[in-house]
Amino acid sequence: MRDVAIVATAQRPSQIGTQLTSVELILPVVAEAVKNAGIQRQDVGFWCHGSCDYMSGQPFSFVAAVDAIGAWPPIVESHVEGDGALALYEAWVKLQTGECDIAVVFANGKTTSGPIDRILTLQADPYFVTPLWPGFDAMAALQARACLDAGVVTEEQMAEVAVRSRRDAKSNAVAHLKGDYTVDELLSGPYTTAPLRAHDCSVPVDGANAVVLAADDVARRLAKRPAWIRGIDHRIDTQRLGARSLTTSDSTRIAAEKAGVGRDKVDVAEIYAPYTHQELLLRSAMGLDATTTAINPSGGALVANPAMAAGLARFVEAAEAVFAGRADRAVAHSTSGPCLQQNLVCVMEGD
Amino acid sequence: MSGASIGSLHGDSFVAPLEVAYPYSRTVGTALSRFFTSLKEGRLEGTKGSDGRVYFPPAEFDPQTGEQLTEWVTLPETGHVVTWAWQSTPAPDQPLDRPFAWALIALDGADVPLLHAVDAGSIDAMSTGMAVKVRWAAERGNGITDIACFEPVSDVPGGRS
């Protein structure tokens, strides 16, 4: 195996209702990440993009994104119909093949330009679920009720996740929903999709981010303290909500084991949890202890969820914690699909 | 393509319709064909998994082992709520146009529940474990929406229909 690290990152502040095109969202973050790595565009051996055509309502809309990276001289590029975190996985595999030494991964999500709750329902079973149009919030609410009934979480614990996320977001320039709240204050709010309240659901925003990956000595040359990827694994549960436990996350547990999360202390964990109860489930599935691990110190996806970029944002935040020495060992997690169907877990370490 | 015209002149402009759709039909395969045909005929059929668990709707392949499932089980119209959520403001194309519950519902005799709507009238009428029964759609032959929704089964004597 080659040693592969994140050596540079960039992300744009969250916005609601942006009028920018996807290309305009991507171009500045790609340029900034390339600049932060101290490389030229021509040095990049592989480009990998994560986004969702269903969100732009146009097949092959992602092809336009090539305008943001420039196709001359000829480039090697790929697109993942999904979160940028999955594009990062593809780039990591590409670097492992030895075909290139530097890869750039980027993601964009114009989440507020369409009815995202309805659009994401297209990820559900196309014969049994999507024709009923339940929406992502309602499916998450079914999971939350199952967790509450089983005593796995409480509404107070769920509100505590929101309070901590919004408080931590105050020091994050790219976060959207920030401020000081109390559990009582949040629990006094009405249910939106019971048993979920507004604070239990992430805030859809428009955003984009980019990550530069490099292998071996190239990574050592490009970064003072690279965030070395020591383990990365992606697992998927059945799409049938009724056929899997909604009070645990087997795919997360297996991915965390394969990625080696439990081998040593984790200083920072950036978890893509679009709903408060899901953060609690994911922490438990990965065996993370909130008394020794800083959970989502960026505020997490709860305070800013640019769909298809929110998973890669976790990698950006975890890598930056390693760059800055705030973490010797960090975990980045990404999810997709209804009720945490797919989960990707990555362990990064500083030298 | 549908029989729509290819377009016409409106003043100086030629205007043509653009239908964003897959303008063809497809087969859903042997297992789902049997399931949807039986729904149209008012029967509820599931399959038995390799571990003996009964799936409704049927699983064509066992989610745990990938094994093809061929043993069919006919199920009753009654079941119970495994978990539920309250849709206070219905959205377009959902099964009901008034506040209702989403639920995972295990039919009596089934182990793996399905997601559907419960026409409970009020959130106060909902609880985990409550008994429900199928309400059939007036017109059938449209897939999973042949089940219009589920409705609570009253525990009051004489309340059962």
XYZ file of C-alpha atoms in Angstrom, chain A residues 54 57 59 118 126-129 131-135 137-139 141-147 149 191-195 238 240-244 246, chain B residues 26-28 32 35-36 53 55-59 63-64 82-88 92-95 102-104 112-113 115-116 123 128 144-145:
72
model
C -31.030 14.828 -9.575
C -32.596 18.276 -12.524
C -28.712 14.473 -16.792
C -38.406 15.073 -2.068
C -38.048 2.614 -6.387
C -40.959 0.139 -6.240
C -42.045 0.051 -2.609
C -41.057 3.413 -1.114
C -44.012 5.993 -5.130
C -45.320 7.004 -1.667
C -42.951 10.062 -1.478
C -42.321 9.866 2.268
C -39.392 12.319 2.262
C -37.184 13.710 7.207
C -40.106 11.290 7.653
C -37.893 8.238 7.116
C -38.321 10.252 12.007
C -39.314 6.565 11.765
C -35.744 5.704 12.767
C -35.778 8.255 15.602
C -39.020 6.791 17.009
C -37.543 3.290 16.877
C -34.494 4.564 18.806
C -38.906 3.385 21.857
C -42.566 18.801 16.396
C -42.024 19.176 12.660
C -42.203 15.495 11.688
C -42.781 13.937 15.116
C -40.739 12.759 16.917
C -29.964 -3.223 2.663
C -35.205 -2.221 2.888
C -35.748 -0.110 5.993
C -37.767 -2.916 7.581
C -35.109 -5.554 7.007
C -32.365 -3.912 9.064
C -32.911 1.044 12.776
C -40.201 -2.113 -18.414
C -40.612 -5.403 -16.668
C -40.115 -5.571 -12.909
C -42.275 -8.216 -8.295
C -46.443 -9.319 -6.134
C -47.966 -6.441 -8.086
C -38.330 -14.581 8.183
C -40.896 -10.383 3.921
C -43.806 -8.189 2.888
C -43.412 -6.759 0.295
C -41.517 -9.813 -0.939
C -37.743 -9.858 -1.186
C -30.919 -9.213 1.951
C -28.585 -11.150 4.271
C -43.446 -1.190 14.459
C -42.461 2.494 14.405
C -44.168 5.656 13.174
C -43.790 9.367 12.414
C -46.349 12.126 12.027
C -46.702 14.049 8.764
C -48.472 17.176 9.965
C -47.642 16.452 -3.077
C -48.147 12.842 -4.235
C -48.242 11.408 -0.723
C -50.940 8.810 0.036
C -45.935 7.137 8.260
C -45.290 3.745 9.750
C -43.334 0.567 9.366
C -40.101 -7.715 7.961
C -42.342 -4.629 7.901
C -43.351 1.460 4.955
C -46.799 2.942 4.363
C -51.358 12.055 16.278
C -46.196 1.875 18.593
C -47.610 -0.290 -4.099
C -50.288 2.440 -4.099
